[in-house]
Amino acid sequence: MRTRSSIALSLAAVLGGALALTGCAVTSHGVQPSALGVARPSSELLPLLSQPGPVELETVVSCDWSVDRGGLINLDHPTAKTAGLDDSAEPIQVFFHAIRHPEKGLFIVDTGVETAMRDAPEKAAMRGLIASAMDMEKMTVHAPLGEWLAKQPQPLSGVFLTHLHPDHITGMADVPAGTPVYTGPGEARDRAFVNMVVQGNSDRALAGKPPLSEWTYAREDAGLFDGAVDIFGDGSVWALWLPGHTPGTTAYLVRSTKGPVLLAGDISHTRWGWEHDVEPGSFNNDGDRATVSFKRLRAFAQAHPEVEVRLGHQH
């Protein structure tokens, strides 16, 4: 798969002019502050890690895929060089995570892939140039979100996004119209060359949904993370702000009935990168800041080994 920067440069060469110089937002969909959740110091979640949680958590493999390793892992890192890693295809998966709260209902983190990606790719929200550039034809679909939702005994109450990259909203078209969608601050308005082809796809995926609700973090200069939101107000699910991969990149800490689980998103795409302390490669908005967030999240996980870590595209 071509990197985001190579796609952007190709687009700039074709389009030229001011738009090519400034890029555009990832979506033109509306944005509003989230009415859900309470900003709290991230340190307040620590005493809760040893207490049983009320949430049932299920991770669903929506599809198998493969992309160039250099986007997922920094191949210039000394550890990667010593291991002899190259930029060949890396097998990955696309997930969504189901959160069942005993009082608040069913929510998902990220969206897997939509049913049309398997049955009618030409009609999917993600199609055309962006689907070709991302090699989406290589996706082997196992559990499209729409089919999964149809089997659930309760309606979907909301979608929590780790970020707005196409592979994390590929199932969004299967989300029922009117369902609230939550994301990190600044995520929807980040401008980039590549968004000149991404925006139409994102808008199709988000069609019929309310304005995106941005988590209202209180910035922490010396906290565990850049900010934290107690989503349901009971300490069961936390949104953790870790910008860099994208401006609003958010991880989720879920106190499940089987113990605490960290849904890391693309702060680390791969198991190898996480275990060897090697940050992601070119698939980052701000590589330096992404590395800082990667180190912070990894330090948190090492300090609290009772927390199970589920990464963006590998477990």
Short mmCIF file of C-alpha atoms in Angstrom, two decimals:
data_model
loop_
_atom_site.label_atom_id
_atom_site.label_comp_id
_atom_site.label_asym_id
_atom_site.label_seq_id
_atom_site.Cartn_x
_atom_site.Cartn_y
_atom_site.Cartn_z
CA MET A 1 0.00 0.00 0.00
CA ARG A 2 1.27 3.47 -0.81
CA THR A 3 1.92 5.70 2.17
CA ARG A 4 -0.32 8.63 3.04
CA SER A 5 2.43 11.04 2.02
CA SER A 6 2.96 9.43 -1.40
CA ILE A 7 -0.76 9.56 -2.14
CA ALA A 8 -0.82 13.20 -1.01
CA LEU A 9 2.09 14.18 -3.25
CA SER A 10 0.47 12.51 -6.25
CA LEU A 11 -2.74 14.40 -5.58
CA ALA A 12 -0.93 17.68 -5.16
CA ALA A 13 0.81 17.17 -8.49
CA VAL A 14 -2.50 16.48 -10.20
CA LEU A 15 -4.63 19.17 -8.57
CA GLY A 16 -2.16 22.00 -8.01
CA GLY A 17 -3.21 25.43 -6.69
CA ALA A 18 -4.12 26.61 -3.21
CA LEU A 19 -6.21 23.55 -2.33
CA ALA A 20 -3.26 21.26 -3.01
CA LEU A 21 -1.06 23.45 -0.81
CA THR A 22 -3.44 23.46 2.15
CA GLY A 23 -5.30 20.17 1.74
CA CYS A 24 -8.75 19.82 3.26
CA ALA A 25 -10.45 18.29 6.29
CA VAL A 26 -10.95 14.55 6.61
CA THR A 27 -14.72 15.14 6.58
CA SER A 28 -17.15 18.00 6.08
CA HIS A 29 -19.51 16.35 8.59
CA GLY A 30 -20.62 18.54 11.49
CA VAL A 31 -18.84 18.60 14.85
CA GLN A 32 -20.06 19.40 18.36
CA PRO A 33 -18.77 19.05 21.95
CA SER A 34 -19.72 15.74 23.51
CA ALA A 35 -22.50 15.82 26.10
CA LEU A 36 -21.39 12.36 27.23
CA GLY A 37 -18.55 11.91 29.70
CA VAL A 38 -16.79 13.86 32.42
CA ALA A 39 -13.19 15.06 32.17
CA ARG A 40 -11.16 13.79 35.11
CA PRO A 41 -7.46 13.61 35.99
CA SER A 42 -6.11 10.43 34.43
CA SER A 43 -4.61 9.44 37.79
CA GLU A 44 -8.15 8.79 39.06
CA LEU A 45 -8.43 5.64 36.98
CA LEU A 46 -5.45 3.95 38.69
CA PRO A 47 -7.21 2.85 41.93
CA LEU A 48 -9.97 1.30 39.82
CA LEU A 49 -7.71 -1.09 37.89
CA SER A 50 -7.75 -3.69 40.66
CA GLN A 51 -11.54 -3.59 41.05
CA PRO A 52 -13.84 -5.84 38.98
CA GLY A 53 -15.59 -3.94 36.20
CA PRO A 54 -19.24 -4.08 35.09
CA VAL A 55 -18.69 -4.09 31.32
CA GLU A 56 -18.80 -7.07 28.97
CA LEU A 57 -16.24 -6.64 26.20
CA GLU A 58 -16.06 -8.51 22.90
CA THR A 59 -13.49 -7.98 20.14
CA VAL A 60 -14.65 -8.97 16.65
CA VAL A 61 -12.29 -9.64 13.72
CA SER A 62 -14.17 -7.97 10.90
CA CYS A 63 -11.61 -8.75 8.19
CA ASP A 64 -8.09 -9.90 7.41
CA TRP A 65 -5.88 -7.53 5.41
CA SER A 66 -2.24 -6.77 4.64
CA VAL A 67 -0.37 -3.49 4.17
CA ASP A 68 3.23 -2.35 3.77
CA ARG A 69 5.18 -2.89 6.99
CA GLY A 70 6.95 0.48 6.75
CA GLY A 71 3.72 2.29 7.56
CA LEU A 72 3.08 0.14 10.61
CA ILE A 73 6.60 -0.09 12.07
CA ASN A 74 9.47 2.42 11.98
CA LEU A 75 11.92 0.41 9.87
CA ASP A 76 14.68 2.97 10.58
CA HIS A 77 14.63 2.12 14.28
CA PRO A 78 17.82 0.26 15.30
CA THR A 79 15.82 -2.64 16.72
CA ALA A 80 13.92 -3.04 13.45
CA LYS A 81 17.16 -2.91 11.47
CA THR A 82 18.78 -5.52 13.71
CA ALA A 83 15.74 -7.76 13.21
CA GLY A 84 16.10 -7.39 9.44
CA LEU A 85 12.57 -6.10 8.91
CA ASP A 86 11.75 -4.88 5.41
CA ASP A 87 8.83 -3.13 3.75
CA SER A 88 7.06 -6.25 2.58
CA ALA A 89 3.39 -6.93 3.31
CA GLU A 90 2.42 -7.33 6.97
CA PRO A 91 -0.69 -9.43 7.73
CA ILE A 92 -3.12 -7.43 9.87
CA GLN A 93 -6.79 -7.39 10.80
CA VAL A 94 -9.52 -4.79 11.13
CA PHE A 95 -11.50 -4.96 14.38
CA PHE A 96 -14.43 -3.51 16.16
CA HIS A 97 -14.94 -3.89 19.89
CA ALA A 98 -18.36 -4.27 21.52
CA ILE A 99 -18.94 -2.73 24.95
CA ARG A 100 -22.05 -3.90 26.79
CA HIS A 101 -22.73 -1.72 29.81
CA PRO A 102 -25.37 -3.09 32.19
CA GLU A 103 -27.19 0.26 32.36
CA LYS A 104 -26.05 2.32 29.35
CA GLY A 105 -26.42 -0.32 26.64
CA LEU A 106 -24.37 -1.43 23.64
CA PHE A 107 -21.52 0.65 22.19
CA ILE A 108 -18.76 -0.17 19.75
CA VAL A 109 -15.18 1.07 19.49
CA ASP A 110 -14.29 1.55 15.80
CA THR A 111 -16.44 -0.05 13.11
CA GLY A 112 -14.80 -2.96 11.29
CA VAL A 113 -16.00 -3.09 7.68
CA GLU A 114 -19.43 -2.60 6.15
CA THR A 115 -21.36 -5.42 4.51
CA ALA A 116 -21.03 -3.82 1.07
CA MET A 117 -17.23 -4.21 1.22
CA ARG A 118 -17.87 -7.93 0.77
CA ASP A 119 -21.11 -8.02 -1.23
CA ALA A 120 -20.98 -4.90 -3.45
CA PRO A 121 -17.63 -3.07 -3.16
CA GLU A 122 -18.61 -0.61 -5.88
CA LYS A 123 -21.42 0.62 -3.60
CA ALA A 124 -19.39 0.77 -0.37
CA ALA A 125 -18.70 4.12 1.30
CA MET A 126 -14.97 3.50 0.84
CA ARG A 127 -14.52 3.12 -2.90
CA GLY A 128 -12.69 4.49 -5.89
CA LEU A 129 -9.23 6.01 -5.56
CA ILE A 130 -8.92 5.69 -1.79
CA ALA A 131 -9.96 2.01 -1.82
CA SER A 132 -7.44 1.32 -4.60
CA ALA A 133 -4.64 3.27 -2.89
CA MET A 134 -5.24 1.39 0.37
CA ASP A 135 -5.45 -2.00 -1.36
CA MET A 136 -8.85 -2.65 0.17
CA GLU A 137 -9.43 -5.35 -2.44
CA LYS A 138 -7.04 -7.42 -0.31
CA MET A 139 -9.51 -7.43 2.58
CA THR A 140 -11.00 -10.84 3.37
CA VAL A 141 -14.24 -10.03 5.16
CA HIS A 142 -15.30 -12.30 8.03
CA ALA A 143 -17.79 -10.33 10.13
CA PRO A 144 -19.20 -7.18 8.53
CA LEU A 145 -20.62 -4.81 11.09
CA GLY A 146 -24.14 -4.79 9.65
CA GLU A 147 -24.53 -8.56 9.87
CA TRP A 148 -23.19 -8.55 13.43
CA LEU A 149 -25.53 -5.75 14.53
CA ALA A 150 -28.53 -7.59 13.08
CA LYS A 151 -27.88 -10.48 15.47
CA GLN A 152 -27.70 -8.34 18.62
CA PRO A 153 -30.62 -8.36 21.07
CA GLN A 154 -30.22 -4.65 21.88
CA PRO A 155 -29.84 -1.56 19.69
CA LEU A 156 -26.55 0.23 19.21
CA SER A 157 -26.34 3.24 21.53
CA GLY A 158 -23.18 4.84 20.15
CA VAL A 159 -19.83 4.55 18.39
CA PHE A 160 -16.52 5.47 20.03
CA LEU A 161 -13.77 6.08 17.47
CA THR A 162 -10.06 5.81 18.12
CA HIS A 163 -9.60 8.13 15.11
CA LEU A 164 -11.04 8.93 11.69
CA HIS A 165 -8.67 7.12 9.33
CA PRO A 166 -10.62 5.28 6.60
CA ASP A 167 -9.82 1.80 7.90
CA HIS A 168 -11.41 2.67 11.25
CA ILE A 169 -14.67 3.98 9.79
CA THR A 170 -14.95 1.42 6.98
CA GLY A 171 -17.98 -0.13 8.70
CA MET A 172 -19.65 3.18 9.59
CA ALA A 173 -22.21 2.94 6.77
CA ASP A 174 -23.68 -0.10 8.57
CA VAL A 175 -24.25 1.97 11.73
CA PRO A 176 -27.94 2.92 11.98
CA ALA A 177 -28.81 6.50 11.07
CA GLY A 178 -29.08 8.78 14.09
CA THR A 179 -26.54 6.84 16.17
CA PRO A 180 -24.19 9.17 18.10
CA VAL A 181 -20.53 9.01 17.07
CA TYR A 182 -17.72 10.17 19.38
CA THR A 183 -14.16 11.14 18.50
CA GLY A 184 -11.16 13.07 19.80
CA PRO A 185 -10.77 16.86 19.57
CA GLY A 186 -9.56 18.31 16.29
CA GLU A 187 -9.90 14.97 14.56
CA ALA A 188 -12.49 15.94 11.96
CA ARG A 189 -10.91 19.25 10.96
CA ASP A 190 -7.30 18.14 10.50
CA ARG A 191 -6.20 19.28 7.03
CA ALA A 192 -4.04 17.18 4.71
CA PHE A 193 -3.47 16.61 1.00
CA VAL A 194 -4.73 13.05 1.17
CA ASN A 195 -8.09 14.23 2.44
CA MET A 196 -8.89 15.55 -1.02
CA VAL A 197 -9.85 11.97 -1.85
CA VAL A 198 -10.62 10.78 1.68
CA GLN A 199 -13.26 13.41 2.45
CA GLY A 200 -15.93 12.13 0.06
CA ASN A 201 -15.53 8.60 1.39
CA SER A 202 -15.71 9.78 5.01
CA ASP A 203 -18.79 11.87 4.28
CA ARG A 204 -20.55 8.88 2.70
CA ALA A 205 -19.69 6.71 5.70
CA LEU A 206 -21.01 9.32 8.15
CA ALA A 207 -24.16 10.17 6.20
CA GLY A 208 -27.27 10.15 8.38
CA LYS A 209 -25.33 10.39 11.64
CA PRO A 210 -25.57 13.35 14.04
CA PRO A 211 -22.65 15.79 14.20
CA LEU A 212 -19.52 14.11 15.51
CA SER A 213 -19.28 14.53 19.30
CA GLU A 214 -15.74 15.45 20.39
CA TRP A 215 -14.55 14.32 23.81
CA THR A 216 -14.16 17.35 26.07
CA TYR A 217 -10.76 16.57 27.55
CA ALA A 218 -9.14 18.81 30.13
CA ARG A 219 -5.53 19.00 28.97
CA GLU A 220 -3.03 17.50 31.43
CA ASP A 221 0.53 18.75 31.03
CA ALA A 222 1.87 16.35 33.64
CA GLY A 223 -0.72 13.58 33.58
CA LEU A 224 -0.49 9.98 32.45
CA PHE A 225 -2.03 11.09 29.14
CA ASP A 226 -2.86 14.38 27.45
CA GLY A 227 -6.36 14.09 28.91
CA ALA A 228 -8.94 11.59 30.15
CA VAL A 229 -12.73 11.36 30.10
CA ASP A 230 -14.80 9.08 32.34
CA ILE A 231 -17.34 8.22 29.67
CA PHE A 232 -20.24 6.92 31.75
CA GLY A 233 -19.33 8.69 35.00
CA ASP A 234 -18.90 5.42 36.86
CA GLY A 235 -15.24 4.70 36.08
CA SER A 236 -16.07 1.74 33.85
CA VAL A 237 -14.87 3.09 30.48
CA TRP A 238 -12.28 5.84 29.94
CA ALA A 239 -11.31 7.79 26.83
CA LEU A 240 -7.57 8.57 26.87
CA TRP A 241 -6.20 11.36 24.65
CA LEU A 242 -2.91 10.39 23.00
CA PRO A 243 -2.40 12.64 19.95
CA GLY A 244 0.18 12.15 17.24
CA HIS A 245 -1.08 9.42 14.97
CA THR A 246 -3.88 11.93 14.40
CA PRO A 247 -4.71 15.07 16.44
CA GLY A 248 -7.57 13.43 18.33
CA THR A 249 -6.27 9.87 18.62
CA THR A 250 -7.99 8.24 21.57
CA ALA A 251 -7.37 4.94 23.35
CA TYR A 252 -10.06 3.37 25.55
CA LEU A 253 -9.57 1.74 28.94
CA VAL A 254 -12.40 -0.70 29.61
CA ARG A 255 -12.95 -2.22 33.05
CA SER A 256 -14.45 -5.46 31.83
CA THR A 257 -15.92 -8.29 33.86
CA LYS A 258 -12.70 -10.22 33.09
CA GLY A 259 -10.33 -7.42 34.04
CA PRO A 260 -9.09 -4.11 32.61
CA VAL A 261 -8.50 -3.96 28.84
CA LEU A 262 -6.71 -1.23 26.92
CA LEU A 263 -7.96 -0.69 23.37
CA ALA A 264 -4.86 1.03 22.05
CA GLY A 265 -5.94 1.80 18.49
CA ASP A 266 -3.17 2.78 16.12
CA ILE A 267 -0.90 4.16 18.82
CA SER A 268 0.67 0.81 18.02
CA HIS A 269 -0.53 -1.13 15.00
CA THR A 270 1.43 -4.36 15.53
CA ARG A 271 2.30 -6.81 18.27
CA TRP A 272 5.96 -6.84 17.19
CA GLY A 273 6.26 -3.06 17.42
CA TRP A 274 4.62 -2.99 20.85
CA GLU A 275 6.69 -5.80 22.31
CA HIS A 276 9.98 -4.47 20.90
CA ASP A 277 9.39 -0.81 21.82
CA VAL A 278 9.38 0.30 18.18
CA GLU A 279 6.89 3.01 17.28
CA PRO A 280 4.76 3.04 14.11
CA GLY A 281 6.26 4.16 10.81
CA SER A 282 4.94 6.50 8.12
CA PHE A 283 1.22 6.14 8.89
CA ASN A 284 1.32 9.07 11.32
CA ASN A 285 0.14 12.66 11.20
CA ASP A 286 2.92 13.86 13.55
CA GLY A 287 5.65 11.26 13.95
CA ASP A 288 7.41 12.89 16.90
CA ARG A 289 4.25 13.39 18.89
CA ALA A 290 3.04 9.91 17.98
CA THR A 291 6.26 8.47 19.41
CA VAL A 292 5.72 10.37 22.67
CA SER A 293 2.19 8.99 22.96
CA PHE A 294 3.43 5.49 22.12
CA LYS A 295 6.04 5.69 24.89
CA ARG A 296 3.52 7.03 27.42
CA LEU A 297 0.99 4.32 26.72
CA ARG A 298 3.62 1.61 26.78
CA ALA A 299 4.96 2.89 30.11
CA PHE A 300 1.44 2.80 31.51
CA ALA A 301 0.96 -0.80 30.37
CA GLN A 302 4.32 -1.88 31.80
CA ALA A 303 3.49 -0.28 35.14
CA HIS A 304 0.14 -2.08 35.23
CA PRO A 305 0.63 -5.61 33.86
CA GLU A 306 -2.90 -6.55 34.93
CA VAL A 307 -4.15 -4.52 31.96
CA GLU A 308 -4.65 -6.55 28.78
CA VAL A 309 -3.56 -4.62 25.68
CA ARG A 310 -5.38 -4.99 22.37
CA LEU A 311 -3.55 -3.20 19.56
CA GLY A 312 -4.85 -1.43 16.48
CA HIS A 313 -4.43 -4.21 13.93
CA GLN A 314 -2.90 -7.20 15.71
CA HIS A 315 -3.52 -8.94 19.05
#
